[in-house]
Every structure is written in C-alpha cells, then in structure tokens.
mmCIF file of C-alpha atoms and ligand atoms in Angstrom:
data_model
loop_
_atom_site.group_PDB
_atom_site.id
_atom_site.type_symbol
_atom_site.label_atom_id
_atom_site.label_comp_id
_atom_site.label_asym_id
_atom_site.label_seq_id
_atom_site.Cartn_x
_atom_site.Cartn_y
_atom_site.Cartn_z
ATOM 1 C CA MET A 1 -21.982 11.292 -23.777
ATOM 2 C CA ALA A 2 -20.111 8.264 -22.532
ATOM 3 C CA GLU A 3 -16.765 7.378 -24.089
ATOM 4 C CA HIS A 4 -16.538 3.981 -25.764
ATOM 5 C CA VAL A 5 -13.215 3.028 -24.169
ATOM 6 C CA VAL A 6 -11.181 4.892 -21.598
ATOM 7 C CA ILE A 7 -7.643 3.646 -20.989
ATOM 8 C CA ILE A 8 -6.109 4.673 -17.668
ATOM 9 C CA GLY A 9 -2.325 4.646 -17.791
ATOM 10 C CA SER A 10 0.384 5.418 -20.323
ATOM 11 C CA GLY A 11 3.007 2.695 -20.185
ATOM 12 C CA PRO A 12 3.429 -0.006 -22.862
ATOM 13 C CA ALA A 13 0.124 -1.669 -21.880
ATOM 14 C CA GLY A 14 -1.842 1.587 -22.164
ATOM 15 C CA TRP A 15 -0.394 2.589 -25.544
ATOM 16 C CA ALA A 16 -0.771 -0.904 -27.022
ATOM 17 C CA ALA A 17 -4.418 -0.883 -25.903
ATOM 18 C CA ALA A 18 -4.834 2.584 -27.431
ATOM 19 C CA ILE A 19 -3.294 1.601 -30.782
ATOM 20 C CA TYR A 20 -5.547 -1.456 -31.054
ATOM 21 C CA THR A 21 -8.768 0.241 -29.938
ATOM 22 C CA ALA A 22 -8.071 3.267 -32.147
ATOM 23 C CA ARG A 23 -7.549 1.024 -35.159
ATOM 24 C CA ALA A 24 -10.827 -0.731 -34.270
ATOM 25 C CA SER A 25 -12.579 2.684 -34.580
ATOM 26 C CA LEU A 26 -13.422 2.791 -30.866
ATOM 27 C CA ASP A 27 -12.053 6.341 -30.551
ATOM 28 C CA PRO A 28 -10.162 5.670 -27.282
ATOM 29 C CA LEU A 29 -9.401 8.255 -24.652
ATOM 30 C CA VAL A 30 -6.158 7.746 -22.714
ATOM 31 C CA ILE A 31 -5.836 9.358 -19.306
ATOM 32 C CA GLU A 32 -2.056 9.393 -19.199
ATOM 33 C CA GLY A 33 -1.440 10.668 -15.658
ATOM 34 C CA ALA A 34 -0.770 14.115 -14.247
ATOM 35 C CA ILE A 35 2.580 15.896 -14.235
ATOM 36 C CA THR A 36 2.811 16.665 -10.530
ATOM 37 C CA GLU A 37 5.613 16.741 -7.960
ATOM 38 C CA ASP A 38 3.801 14.019 -6.030
ATOM 39 C CA ASN A 39 3.865 11.746 -9.082
ATOM 40 C CA ARG A 40 7.513 12.569 -9.734
ATOM 41 C CA LEU A 41 8.477 11.549 -6.200
ATOM 42 C CA LYS A 42 6.403 8.361 -6.334
ATOM 43 C CA GLY A 43 7.675 7.389 -9.808
ATOM 44 C CA THR A 44 4.214 7.599 -11.378
ATOM 45 C CA LEU A 45 4.591 10.348 -13.978
ATOM 46 C CA PRO A 46 3.075 9.810 -17.458
ATOM 47 C CA LEU A 47 4.773 7.158 -19.628
ATOM 48 C CA GLY A 48 5.460 4.877 -16.690
ATOM 49 C CA GLN A 49 8.511 3.058 -15.419
ATOM 50 C CA LEU A 50 10.253 2.851 -18.797
ATOM 51 C CA ALA A 51 10.452 6.621 -18.903
ATOM 52 C CA LEU A 52 12.632 6.365 -15.774
ATOM 53 C CA THR A 53 15.179 4.088 -17.325
ATOM 54 C CA THR A 54 17.950 4.475 -19.869
ATOM 55 C CA GLU A 55 18.739 2.064 -22.704
ATOM 56 C CA VAL A 56 16.128 -0.563 -23.602
ATOM 57 C CA GLU A 57 17.822 -3.515 -25.258
ATOM 58 C CA ASN A 58 15.236 -6.259 -24.779
ATOM 59 C CA TYR A 59 12.226 -4.762 -26.586
ATOM 60 C CA PRO A 60 12.071 -6.395 -30.020
ATOM 61 C CA GLY A 61 12.397 -4.168 -33.044
ATOM 62 C CA PHE A 62 15.082 -1.771 -31.836
ATOM 63 C CA PRO A 63 18.458 -3.322 -32.640
ATOM 64 C CA ILE A 64 21.568 -1.467 -31.611
ATOM 65 C CA ALA A 65 21.977 1.053 -34.356
ATOM 66 C CA ASN A 66 21.874 4.752 -34.814
ATOM 67 C CA LEU A 67 18.179 5.478 -34.488
ATOM 68 C CA GLY A 68 18.720 9.224 -34.289
ATOM 69 C CA ALA A 69 17.482 10.088 -37.774
ATOM 70 C CA TYR A 70 14.503 7.762 -37.485
ATOM 71 C CA LEU A 71 13.527 9.230 -34.124
ATOM 72 C CA ALA A 72 13.881 12.763 -35.454
ATOM 73 C CA GLY A 73 11.273 12.062 -38.112
ATOM 74 C CA ALA A 74 8.955 9.935 -35.966
ATOM 75 C CA ILE A 75 8.290 12.203 -32.991
ATOM 76 C CA ALA A 76 6.322 15.461 -33.113
ATOM 77 C CA PRO A 77 8.663 18.441 -32.552
ATOM 78 C CA GLU A 78 6.813 19.663 -29.427
ATOM 79 C CA ARG A 79 7.366 16.289 -27.712
ATOM 80 C CA LYS A 80 11.131 16.170 -28.333
ATOM 81 C CA GLN A 81 11.791 17.985 -25.060
ATOM 82 C CA TYR A 82 10.810 14.796 -23.194
ATOM 83 C CA MET A 83 13.348 12.645 -24.995
ATOM 84 C CA ALA A 84 16.914 12.009 -23.936
ATOM 85 C CA ASP A 85 19.644 13.209 -26.278
ATOM 86 C CA HIS A 86 20.067 10.230 -28.515
ATOM 87 C CA SER A 87 23.416 8.572 -27.997
ATOM 88 C CA GLY A 88 23.242 6.313 -31.024
ATOM 89 C CA HIS A 89 23.079 3.075 -28.973
ATOM 90 C CA GLY A 90 19.649 1.486 -29.325
ATOM 91 C CA VAL A 91 16.518 3.125 -28.029
ATOM 92 C CA SER A 92 16.132 4.716 -24.606
ATOM 93 C CA GLY A 93 13.143 4.151 -22.326
ATOM 94 C CA PRO A 94 11.770 7.691 -22.772
ATOM 95 C CA GLU A 95 12.224 7.459 -26.551
ATOM 96 C CA LEU A 96 10.447 4.119 -26.738
ATOM 97 C CA MET A 97 7.552 5.534 -24.741
ATOM 98 C CA GLU A 98 7.323 8.642 -26.942
ATOM 99 C CA LEU A 99 7.266 6.391 -30.012
ATOM 100 C CA MET A 100 4.410 4.335 -28.555
ATOM 101 C CA ARG A 101 2.507 7.492 -27.577
ATOM 102 C CA GLN A 102 3.025 8.968 -31.050
ATOM 103 C CA GLN A 103 1.850 5.766 -32.720
ATOM 104 C CA ALA A 104 -1.354 5.896 -30.649
ATOM 105 C CA VAL A 105 -1.837 9.576 -31.573
ATOM 106 C CA ASN A 106 -1.281 8.784 -35.258
ATOM 107 C CA PHE A 107 -4.338 6.527 -35.169
ATOM 108 C CA GLY A 108 -6.509 9.163 -33.521
ATOM 109 C CA THR A 109 -6.127 8.449 -29.795
ATOM 110 C CA ARG A 110 -7.167 11.393 -27.636
ATOM 111 C CA ILE A 111 -5.064 12.045 -24.523
ATOM 112 C CA VAL A 112 -5.845 13.769 -21.243
ATOM 113 C CA THR A 113 -2.877 14.635 -19.001
ATOM 114 C CA ASP A 114 -4.560 14.064 -15.666
ATOM 115 C CA ASP A 115 -4.843 11.409 -12.940
ATOM 116 C CA VAL A 116 -7.899 9.296 -12.240
ATOM 117 C CA ILE A 117 -8.386 9.570 -8.481
ATOM 118 C CA ASP A 118 -11.744 7.839 -8.067
ATOM 119 C CA VAL A 119 -13.921 5.409 -10.008
ATOM 120 C CA ASP A 120 -17.481 4.173 -9.729
ATOM 121 C CA PHE A 121 -17.812 0.790 -11.409
ATOM 122 C CA SER A 122 -21.084 -0.007 -9.623
ATOM 123 C CA LYS A 123 -23.164 1.684 -12.351
ATOM 124 C CA HIS A 124 -22.958 1.594 -16.131
ATOM 125 C CA PRO A 125 -21.699 3.708 -17.871
ATOM 126 C CA PHE A 126 -18.743 3.697 -15.471
ATOM 127 C CA ARG A 127 -17.746 7.026 -13.929
ATOM 128 C CA LEU A 128 -14.171 8.240 -13.502
ATOM 129 C CA THR A 129 -13.212 11.330 -11.513
ATOM 130 C CA THR A 130 -9.911 13.076 -12.193
ATOM 131 C CA LEU A 131 -7.513 15.124 -10.089
ATOM 132 C CA GLU A 132 -8.587 18.253 -11.995
ATOM 133 C CA GLY A 133 -12.203 17.526 -11.029
ATOM 134 C CA LYS A 134 -13.491 16.234 -14.375
ATOM 135 C CA THR A 135 -16.024 13.404 -14.531
ATOM 136 C CA ILE A 136 -15.691 11.044 -17.471
ATOM 137 C CA GLU A 137 -18.222 8.349 -18.349
ATOM 138 C CA ALA A 138 -17.103 5.199 -20.121
ATOM 139 C CA LEU A 139 -18.759 2.125 -21.589
ATOM 140 C CA ALA A 140 -15.543 0.106 -21.184
ATOM 141 C CA VAL A 141 -12.412 0.809 -19.154
ATOM 142 C CA ILE A 142 -8.914 -0.614 -19.512
ATOM 143 C CA VAL A 143 -6.821 -0.137 -16.386
ATOM 144 C CA ALA A 144 -3.115 -0.017 -17.246
ATOM 145 C CA THR A 145 -1.674 2.053 -14.408
ATOM 146 C CA GLY A 146 1.342 -0.162 -13.801
ATOM 147 C CA ALA A 147 3.379 -0.446 -10.659
ATOM 148 C CA ARG A 148 6.141 1.535 -9.075
ATOM 149 C CA ALA A 149 9.398 0.228 -7.622
ATOM 150 C CA ASN A 150 9.773 0.595 -3.911
ATOM 151 C CA TYR A 151 12.745 2.531 -2.634
ATOM 152 C CA LEU A 152 13.866 2.950 0.952
ATOM 153 C CA GLY A 153 12.840 6.614 0.810
ATOM 154 C CA LEU A 154 16.286 8.199 1.281
ATOM 155 C CA ASP A 155 16.878 11.640 -0.220
ATOM 156 C CA SER A 156 20.216 10.342 -1.510
ATOM 157 C CA GLU A 157 18.438 7.596 -3.499
ATOM 158 C CA GLU A 158 16.374 10.276 -5.188
ATOM 159 C CA GLN A 159 19.445 12.428 -5.844
ATOM 160 C CA PHE A 160 21.304 9.690 -7.737
ATOM 161 C CA LYS A 161 18.477 8.133 -9.748
ATOM 162 C CA ASN A 162 19.844 7.639 -13.282
ATOM 163 C CA ALA A 163 23.319 8.264 -11.870
ATOM 164 C CA GLY A 164 23.931 4.876 -10.303
ATOM 165 C CA VAL A 165 20.650 4.337 -8.429
ATOM 166 C CA SER A 166 18.222 1.987 -10.140
ATOM 167 C CA ALA A 167 15.488 -0.494 -9.308
ATOM 168 C CA CYS A 168 15.906 -2.561 -12.459
ATOM 169 C CA ALA A 169 19.078 -4.555 -13.062
ATOM 170 C CA VAL A 170 17.689 -6.028 -16.286
ATOM 171 C CA CYS A 171 17.084 -2.488 -17.594
ATOM 172 C CA ASP A 172 20.274 -0.806 -16.459
ATOM 173 C CA GLY A 173 22.818 -3.443 -15.388
ATOM 174 C CA ALA A 174 24.769 -3.530 -18.636
ATOM 175 C CA LEU A 175 25.469 0.200 -18.655
ATOM 176 C CA PRO A 176 29.175 1.083 -18.845
ATOM 177 C CA ARG A 177 29.129 2.769 -15.430
ATOM 178 C CA PHE A 178 28.456 -0.596 -13.733
ATOM 179 C CA ARG A 179 30.970 -2.708 -15.650
ATOM 180 C CA ASN A 180 33.780 -4.292 -13.636
ATOM 181 C CA LYS A 181 32.785 -2.258 -10.590
ATOM 182 C CA PRO A 182 31.431 -3.324 -7.203
ATOM 183 C CA LEU A 183 27.663 -2.844 -6.842
ATOM 184 C CA VAL A 184 25.110 -3.167 -4.085
ATOM 185 C CA VAL A 185 21.626 -4.723 -4.201
ATOM 186 C CA VAL A 186 19.195 -4.057 -1.348
ATOM 187 C CA GLY A 187 16.589 -6.692 -0.436
ATOM 188 C CA GLY A 188 16.265 -10.356 0.411
ATOM 189 C CA GLY A 189 13.514 -11.662 -1.889
ATOM 190 C CA ASP A 190 13.636 -13.459 -5.221
ATOM 191 C CA SER A 191 14.039 -10.137 -7.033
ATOM 192 C CA ALA A 192 17.159 -9.293 -5.035
ATOM 193 C CA MET A 193 18.632 -12.745 -5.787
ATOM 194 C CA GLU A 194 17.783 -12.462 -9.465
ATOM 195 C CA GLU A 195 19.087 -8.903 -9.765
ATOM 196 C CA ALA A 196 22.296 -9.754 -7.937
ATOM 197 C CA GLY A 197 22.909 -12.829 -10.093
ATOM 198 C CA TYR A 198 22.223 -10.858 -13.249
ATOM 199 C CA LEU A 199 24.553 -8.058 -12.182
ATOM 200 C CA THR A 200 27.460 -10.473 -11.631
ATOM 201 C CA LYS A 201 27.666 -10.731 -15.436
ATOM 202 C CA PHE A 202 28.957 -7.171 -15.491
ATOM 203 C CA ALA A 203 30.093 -6.233 -12.007
ATOM 204 C CA SER A 204 33.367 -7.127 -10.283
ATOM 205 C CA LYS A 205 31.422 -7.886 -7.084
ATOM 206 C CA VAL A 206 27.827 -7.613 -5.849
ATOM 207 C CA TYR A 207 26.925 -7.057 -2.201
ATOM 208 C CA ILE A 208 23.389 -8.018 -1.133
ATOM 209 C CA VAL A 209 22.380 -5.839 1.791
ATOM 210 C CA HIS A 210 19.563 -7.477 3.747
ATOM 211 C CA ARG A 211 17.989 -6.325 6.992
ATOM 212 C CA ARG A 212 17.691 -9.825 8.478
ATOM 213 C CA ASP A 213 19.956 -12.891 8.773
ATOM 214 C CA LYS A 214 17.934 -15.025 6.363
ATOM 215 C CA PHE A 215 16.715 -14.341 2.829
ATOM 216 C CA ARG A 216 12.999 -14.324 2.096
ATOM 217 C CA ALA A 217 13.797 -15.684 -1.382
ATOM 218 C CA SER A 218 12.975 -19.241 -2.445
ATOM 219 C CA LYS A 219 15.642 -21.726 -1.360
ATOM 220 C CA ILE A 220 16.816 -22.460 -4.868
ATOM 221 C CA MET A 221 17.375 -18.798 -5.694
ATOM 222 C CA ALA A 222 18.938 -17.972 -2.326
ATOM 223 C CA ASP A 223 21.322 -20.965 -2.608
ATOM 224 C CA ARG A 224 22.287 -19.985 -6.140
ATOM 225 C CA ALA A 225 23.105 -16.452 -5.017
ATOM 226 C CA LEU A 226 25.073 -17.617 -1.981
ATOM 227 C CA LYS A 227 27.111 -20.026 -4.114
ATOM 228 C CA ASN A 228 28.050 -17.290 -6.580
ATOM 229 C CA PRO A 229 31.661 -16.303 -5.806
ATOM 230 C CA LYS A 230 31.023 -12.713 -6.879
ATOM 231 C CA ILE A 231 28.147 -12.231 -4.393
ATOM 232 C CA GLU A 232 28.710 -11.260 -0.760
ATOM 233 C CA PRO A 233 25.716 -10.950 1.568
ATOM 234 C CA LYS A 234 25.685 -8.269 4.237
ATOM 235 C CA TRP A 235 23.346 -9.704 6.876
ATOM 236 C CA ASN A 236 21.370 -7.678 9.418
ATOM 237 C CA THR A 237 22.355 -4.548 7.564
ATOM 238 C CA ILE A 238 20.506 -1.426 6.462
ATOM 239 C CA VAL A 239 21.523 1.210 3.939
ATOM 240 C CA ASP A 240 21.792 4.477 5.826
ATOM 241 C CA GLU A 241 22.830 6.675 2.897
ATOM 242 C CA VAL A 242 23.814 6.456 -0.755
ATOM 243 C CA LEU A 243 27.089 8.331 -1.194
ATOM 244 C CA GLY A 244 28.275 10.133 -4.281
ATOM 245 C CA ASN A 245 28.777 13.414 -6.052
ATOM 246 C CA GLU A 246 27.329 15.215 -9.034
ATOM 247 C CA LYS A 247 30.168 14.331 -11.394
ATOM 248 C CA ALA A 248 30.645 10.631 -10.597
ATOM 249 C CA GLY A 249 27.134 9.741 -9.416
ATOM 250 C CA VAL A 250 27.097 6.930 -6.870
ATOM 251 C CA THR A 251 30.478 6.216 -5.281
ATOM 252 C CA GLY A 252 29.434 4.190 -2.242
ATOM 253 C CA VAL A 253 26.912 3.392 0.466
ATOM 254 C CA ARG A 254 26.968 3.936 4.207
ATOM 255 C CA LEU A 255 25.571 0.923 6.041
ATOM 256 C CA LYS A 256 24.371 0.520 9.578
ATOM 257 C CA SER A 257 23.741 -2.617 11.542
ATOM 258 C CA ALA A 258 20.162 -3.661 12.223
ATOM 259 C CA ILE A 259 21.238 -5.116 15.583
ATOM 260 C CA ASP A 260 24.273 -3.134 16.803
ATOM 261 C CA PRO A 261 23.525 0.614 16.970
ATOM 262 C CA HIS A 262 27.267 1.438 17.154
ATOM 263 C CA HIS A 263 28.312 -0.383 13.995
ATOM 264 C CA GLN A 264 28.624 1.554 10.725
ATOM 265 C CA GLU A 265 30.491 0.714 7.561
ATOM 266 C CA GLU A 266 31.086 2.258 4.142
ATOM 267 C CA LEU A 267 31.332 0.278 0.913
ATOM 268 C CA ASP A 268 32.825 1.677 -2.285
ATOM 269 C CA VAL A 269 30.315 0.846 -5.027
ATOM 270 C CA SER A 270 29.374 2.533 -8.269
ATOM 271 C CA GLY A 271 25.788 1.275 -8.350
ATOM 272 C CA TYR A 272 22.878 0.838 -5.974
ATOM 273 C CA PHE A 273 19.926 -1.379 -6.952
ATOM 274 C CA ALA A 274 16.774 -1.378 -4.840
ATOM 275 C CA ALA A 275 14.991 -4.756 -4.961
ATOM 276 C CA ILE A 276 12.560 -4.374 -2.100
ATOM 277 C CA GLY A 277 9.401 -5.031 -4.069
ATOM 278 C CA HIS A 278 6.935 -3.062 -6.178
ATOM 279 C CA THR A 279 3.640 -1.388 -5.354
ATOM 280 C CA PRO A 280 0.831 -1.575 -7.922
ATOM 281 C CA ASN A 281 -0.867 1.716 -8.715
ATOM 282 C CA THR A 282 -4.316 0.622 -7.586
ATOM 283 C CA ASP A 283 -5.099 3.021 -4.719
ATOM 284 C CA PHE A 284 -7.892 4.650 -6.718
ATOM 285 C CA LEU A 285 -9.584 1.264 -7.279
ATOM 286 C CA LYS A 286 -10.049 0.153 -3.676
ATOM 287 C CA GLY A 287 -13.470 -1.398 -3.125
ATOM 288 C CA GLN A 288 -14.292 -1.244 -6.854
ATOM 289 C CA LEU A 289 -12.284 -4.098 -8.344
ATOM 290 C CA LYS A 290 -11.085 -7.354 -6.848
ATOM 291 C CA LEU A 291 -7.398 -7.032 -5.976
ATOM 292 C CA ASN A 292 -5.114 -9.872 -4.873
ATOM 293 C CA GLU A 293 -3.451 -9.983 -1.457
ATOM 294 C CA LYS A 294 -0.555 -7.845 -2.762
ATOM 295 C CA GLY A 295 -2.896 -5.168 -4.137
ATOM 296 C CA TYR A 296 -2.583 -6.122 -7.834
ATOM 297 C CA ILE A 297 -5.740 -6.386 -9.963
ATOM 298 C CA ALA A 298 -6.888 -9.987 -10.114
ATOM 299 C CA TRP A 299 -7.519 -11.326 -13.610
ATOM 300 C CA THR A 300 -10.593 -13.529 -13.209
ATOM 301 C CA THR A 301 -10.225 -15.824 -16.246
ATOM 302 C CA PRO A 302 -7.016 -17.516 -17.470
ATOM 303 C CA GLN A 303 -5.663 -16.004 -20.717
ATOM 304 C CA ARG A 304 -8.133 -13.102 -20.529
ATOM 305 C CA THR A 305 -7.791 -9.563 -19.175
ATOM 306 C CA TYR A 306 -11.200 -9.681 -17.484
ATOM 307 C CA THR A 307 -11.531 -8.253 -13.986
ATOM 308 C CA SER A 308 -14.202 -8.736 -11.329
ATOM 309 C CA VAL A 309 -16.344 -6.085 -13.097
ATOM 310 C CA GLU A 310 -17.695 -6.901 -16.558
ATOM 311 C CA GLY A 311 -16.556 -4.231 -18.991
ATOM 312 C CA VAL A 312 -13.448 -3.327 -16.984
ATOM 313 C CA PHE A 313 -10.218 -4.888 -18.222
ATOM 314 C CA ALA A 314 -6.690 -4.788 -16.810
ATOM 315 C CA ALA A 315 -3.364 -4.905 -18.617
ATOM 316 C CA GLY A 316 0.322 -4.699 -17.795
ATOM 317 C CA ASP A 317 2.111 -4.584 -14.455
ATOM 318 C CA VAL A 318 -0.982 -3.454 -12.550
ATOM 319 C CA ALA A 319 -2.195 -7.049 -12.914
ATOM 320 C CA ASP A 320 1.182 -8.801 -13.177
ATOM 321 C CA ASP A 321 3.774 -8.985 -10.421
ATOM 322 C CA TYR A 322 5.598 -11.859 -12.089
ATOM 323 C CA TYR A 323 6.880 -10.984 -15.581
ATOM 324 C CA ARG A 324 6.910 -7.176 -15.364
ATOM 325 C CA GLN A 325 8.483 -6.603 -18.788
ATOM 326 C CA ALA A 326 7.660 -3.939 -21.393
ATOM 327 C CA ILE A 327 6.927 -6.600 -23.981
ATOM 328 C CA THR A 328 4.564 -8.581 -21.725
ATOM 329 C CA ALA A 329 2.796 -5.364 -20.721
ATOM 330 C CA ALA A 330 2.369 -4.353 -24.363
ATOM 331 C CA GLY A 331 1.097 -7.854 -25.176
ATOM 332 C CA SER A 332 -1.532 -7.757 -22.460
ATOM 333 C CA GLY A 333 -2.520 -4.231 -23.571
ATOM 334 C CA CYS A 334 -3.323 -5.696 -26.972
ATOM 335 C CA MET A 335 -5.299 -8.494 -25.285
ATOM 336 C CA ALA A 336 -7.294 -5.983 -23.215
ATOM 337 C CA ALA A 337 -8.120 -3.974 -26.350
ATOM 338 C CA LEU A 338 -9.408 -7.067 -28.129
ATOM 339 C CA ASP A 339 -11.324 -8.175 -25.018
ATOM 340 C CA ALA A 340 -12.908 -4.708 -24.697
ATOM 341 C CA GLU A 341 -13.765 -4.550 -28.407
ATOM 342 C CA ARG A 342 -15.456 -7.968 -28.299
ATOM 343 C CA TRP A 343 -17.291 -7.170 -25.057
ATOM 344 C CA LEU A 344 -18.632 -3.882 -26.468
ATOM 345 C CA ALA A 345 -19.768 -5.636 -29.640
ATOM 346 C CA ALA A 346 -21.429 -8.458 -27.664
ATOM 347 C CA LYS A 347 -23.312 -5.868 -25.597
ATOM 348 C CA GLY A 348 -24.398 -4.018 -28.713
ATOM 349 C CA PHE A 349 -22.344 -0.858 -28.021
ATOM 350 C CA GLU A 350 -21.019 -0.523 -31.572
HETATM 351 P P1 NAP B 401 9.443 -9.630 -1.868
HETATM 352 O O1 NAP B 401 9.410 -11.112 -1.972
HETATM 353 O O2 NAP B 401 8.338 -8.913 -1.208
HETATM 354 O O3 NAP B 401 10.810 -9.288 -1.114
HETATM 355 C C1 NAP B 401 11.121 -7.968 -0.759
HETATM 356 C C2 NAP B 401 12.417 -7.993 0.051
HETATM 357 O O4 NAP B 401 12.762 -6.640 0.333
HETATM 358 C C3 NAP B 401 12.308 -8.730 1.373
HETATM 359 O O5 NAP B 401 13.453 -9.499 1.611
HETATM 360 C C4 NAP B 401 12.187 -7.596 2.386
HETATM 361 O O6 NAP B 401 12.802 -7.875 3.622
HETATM 362 C C5 NAP B 401 12.956 -6.491 1.719
HETATM 363 N N1 NAP B 401 12.440 -5.194 2.117
HETATM 364 C C6 NAP B 401 11.178 -4.714 1.948
HETATM 365 N N2 NAP B 401 11.072 -3.485 2.439
HETATM 366 C C7 NAP B 401 12.296 -3.171 2.927
HETATM 367 C C8 NAP B 401 12.815 -2.026 3.566
HETATM 368 N N3 NAP B 401 12.084 -0.945 3.777
HETATM 369 N N4 NAP B 401 14.119 -2.053 3.959
HETATM 370 C C9 NAP B 401 14.891 -3.139 3.725
HETATM 371 N N5 NAP B 401 14.451 -4.254 3.125
HETATM 372 C C10 NAP B 401 13.170 -4.259 2.734
HETATM 373 O O7 NAP B 401 9.584 -8.913 -3.312
HETATM 374 P P2 NAP B 401 10.329 -9.434 -4.638
HETATM 375 O O8 NAP B 401 11.651 -10.021 -4.332
HETATM 376 O O9 NAP B 401 10.266 -8.275 -5.582
HETATM 377 O O10 NAP B 401 9.380 -10.581 -5.186
HETATM 378 C C11 NAP B 401 8.023 -10.302 -5.526
HETATM 379 C C12 NAP B 401 7.347 -11.567 -6.046
HETATM 380 O O11 NAP B 401 7.865 -11.908 -7.327
HETATM 381 C C13 NAP B 401 7.610 -12.775 -5.148
HETATM 382 O O12 NAP B 401 6.452 -13.559 -5.130
HETATM 383 C C14 NAP B 401 8.719 -13.499 -5.848
HETATM 384 O O13 NAP B 401 8.738 -14.893 -5.554
HETATM 385 C C15 NAP B 401 8.407 -13.217 -7.309
HETATM 386 N N6 NAP B 401 9.632 -13.261 -8.111
HETATM 387 C C16 NAP B 401 9.985 -14.459 -8.654
HETATM 388 C C17 NAP B 401 11.141 -14.549 -9.404
HETATM 389 C C18 NAP B 401 11.517 -15.864 -10.024
HETATM 390 O O14 NAP B 401 10.957 -16.886 -9.649
HETATM 391 N N7 NAP B 401 12.427 -15.887 -10.978
HETATM 392 C C19 NAP B 401 11.977 -13.429 -9.570
HETATM 393 C C20 NAP B 401 11.592 -12.229 -8.978
HETATM 394 C C21 NAP B 401 10.425 -12.158 -8.224
HETATM 395 P P3 NAP B 401 12.180 -8.963 4.631
HETATM 396 O O15 NAP B 401 12.508 -10.292 4.042
HETATM 397 O O16 NAP B 401 12.898 -8.681 5.919
HETATM 398 O O17 NAP B 401 10.727 -8.677 4.711
#
C-alpha cells in the first residue's frame, strides 16, 4: 500500500516536515539516508550538514546554558552514541539534529536508514527505489535532501575536518581555536567574501586564497573585503595542502601559484574555510523534477514549496542556495508539510 507522505532527507527541513505531517495524522515515513563510507566522504550522512558542525548559536530556543541534563532526558539512550560530549556551551549541531529526530519519533514518525537512489514521478502513486533495493510507493513526497559544501578534495582537508577545517564560518567562526589567529578562506565568490568578512570579527588576519586575479563576487562585496584591513588576498594561488598535526589540528597551509610552477609558499594559520560553493543533493532526481541551472530544485510558485510535479514538494537547502540556514530550512519543512497535507486533502487522499 502506498505511503501517505514520504520525506526524503533528515536535516532540519526533513524533521520539521516529519513533525508537522505526523501531528496531522499523515503517518510520515522519513528516509534519512544511508550510513555508508561514500556518504561520509561526500558529507551526506544522515542528519545533514548540521551534524558536521560544532556549536549552533543562531538557532532560536537554545540559549547558552548548560543543556546537559535536558539533553540527557530528551534523547533515547541508544542514540546517545551519535552525540558529542556536551561541553555545557549551547547546543551542538549533532545534538540539535538528534533532538529534532527524537521529536519526530515522539509523534510517530517512522524512519528508514537508507538512500533513495531513483524516483519515478511520472506515475501516481510515486515510486522510490532505495540503495538496499526496496521500492516504496507514496501519494506525496517531500524532498529535503539538502546540499553539501564543496571542498577541494585534498586528503588533508578530510583529516582536519572539525579540527580547523570548515566550510561554514557562520557555524564555526566564533570557536576559541580561531580567535585572534590568522585564518585562510578559499574561493572568490560572494560566499568567500562574506565568510572572510565575518571571520575578521574573531581572527587576527584572514587570507583569501583565490585561483585567479579577480574575484567572481559582486563588486560591492569584493570591494568591502578588499577594503578590510584584516583581509589579504592571495591572487592566482591554489591550496596545495592543509598542514597540521593531531594535537593542534590545522597549523598552516601550503600554497602554490596558479601561474608560476616554481613558486610555493607556506602560511601559518589555525583555520581553513572552504567557500567554493555547494552542490545540491539532487542527482537521484535528474529528469524527474525541474532543477535550476545550478542543479537546485526549482520552486514553481512564490511562497509555496511546490515543484514541477504536483504532489512533490521541496524544502530546505535542496531548493535554496541563498539563505542556507537551519532555521530557514526548518521553516520551509513546515511549509512543505502544510502544502502536502492540503494537497492530499484536496485530492481526497485523507
Ligand atoms: P560561487 O559564486 O560559485 O563562487 C565559487 C568560488 O569558488 C569561485 O570564485 C570559484 O573560482 C571558486 N572555486 C570553485 N571551485 C574551485 C576549486 N576547485 N578550486 C579553487 N577555487 C574554486 O559560489 P558562492 O560564493 O558560494 O555563491 C553562491 C551563490 O550564492 C551566488 O549566486 C552568490 O551570489 C550567492 N551568495 C550571495 C551572498 C550575499 O549576497 N550576501 C552571500 C553568499 C552567496 P572562479 O571564480 O575561478 O570560478
């Protein structure tokens, strides 16, 4: 029998959609993603990008306080292994995601730990095929598979993730390890300008390493960055290696010139921020849903989560390359749940 609502994805958008559809008695099924080495390397494990970050200080409702006792009572014992040791300073990304997951479970959400690798939206009920070979039929689908930060692909980036390597200055920039220290941002777009500017609040100096001699960023943002006395651009430059050790994490970067093969340089930095764009997790949707030129799902109606297929809704970063915040993702997850609920009712699928 077809499911009423299947939610694909397990970040803030997916869990918000699950909480709302569960409370609307739609008995949602969340396909949260598979725990595979491939997903680990790509940054697409269950619970999304927030599970890859540390403190979350901009999600309303979690003021800086000792949440340890609250968390101990809120999360099922068998899930505690996925949570960071609580330091007593606000909520961490993994903790916030476990809380959202638990809240969805508390209202009866069913969860499958698997990836959707193929969909057929040409017939109704819709058909989803998973990595483990299951076929699931659904009357309505909410796609909330998010996006993943792009990295250069260096082994050393991987080695120092959560130890000085990040792709989110807003998430991690205020951590003690980056305060009053030189940092490096890689990229030349608006994100790199924004991240670099943000990091100057904490860092002693921020280098922007860019592979060309001109930023791609909008003029206003590029000019603002170049006028900032704490920012130094490194033009025509590529990061060859992130340097560091197990105890200290990142201690520097080795750079090479994009134009002079003999020129190398090392910078002492305690943080490395990749800002070379994001990739939406939409590979499994190709040919089934209208995507924009960057591969994100196109919302077809302003202020609605409708997609090019009636009955398929999209929420969170998979359809948003602009705001990309936990709170905006959760908000659009709620919208998708309400849109799906109303669509099912209008079609008579009570
Ligand atoms: P982006 O505009 O695609 O810029 C990515 C940058 O990374 C480019 O400068 C690119 O270099 C560089 N890059 C990509 N791959 C690289 C590689 N392998 N090695 C070295 N450098 C590499 O991405 P974004 O900055 O994340 O911006 C995404 C969208 O969000 C844009 O539309 C942007 O305007 C928007 N945004 C707006 C704001 C704002 O208005 N406040 C803030 C952030 C983002 P090249 O230039 O050489 O290609």
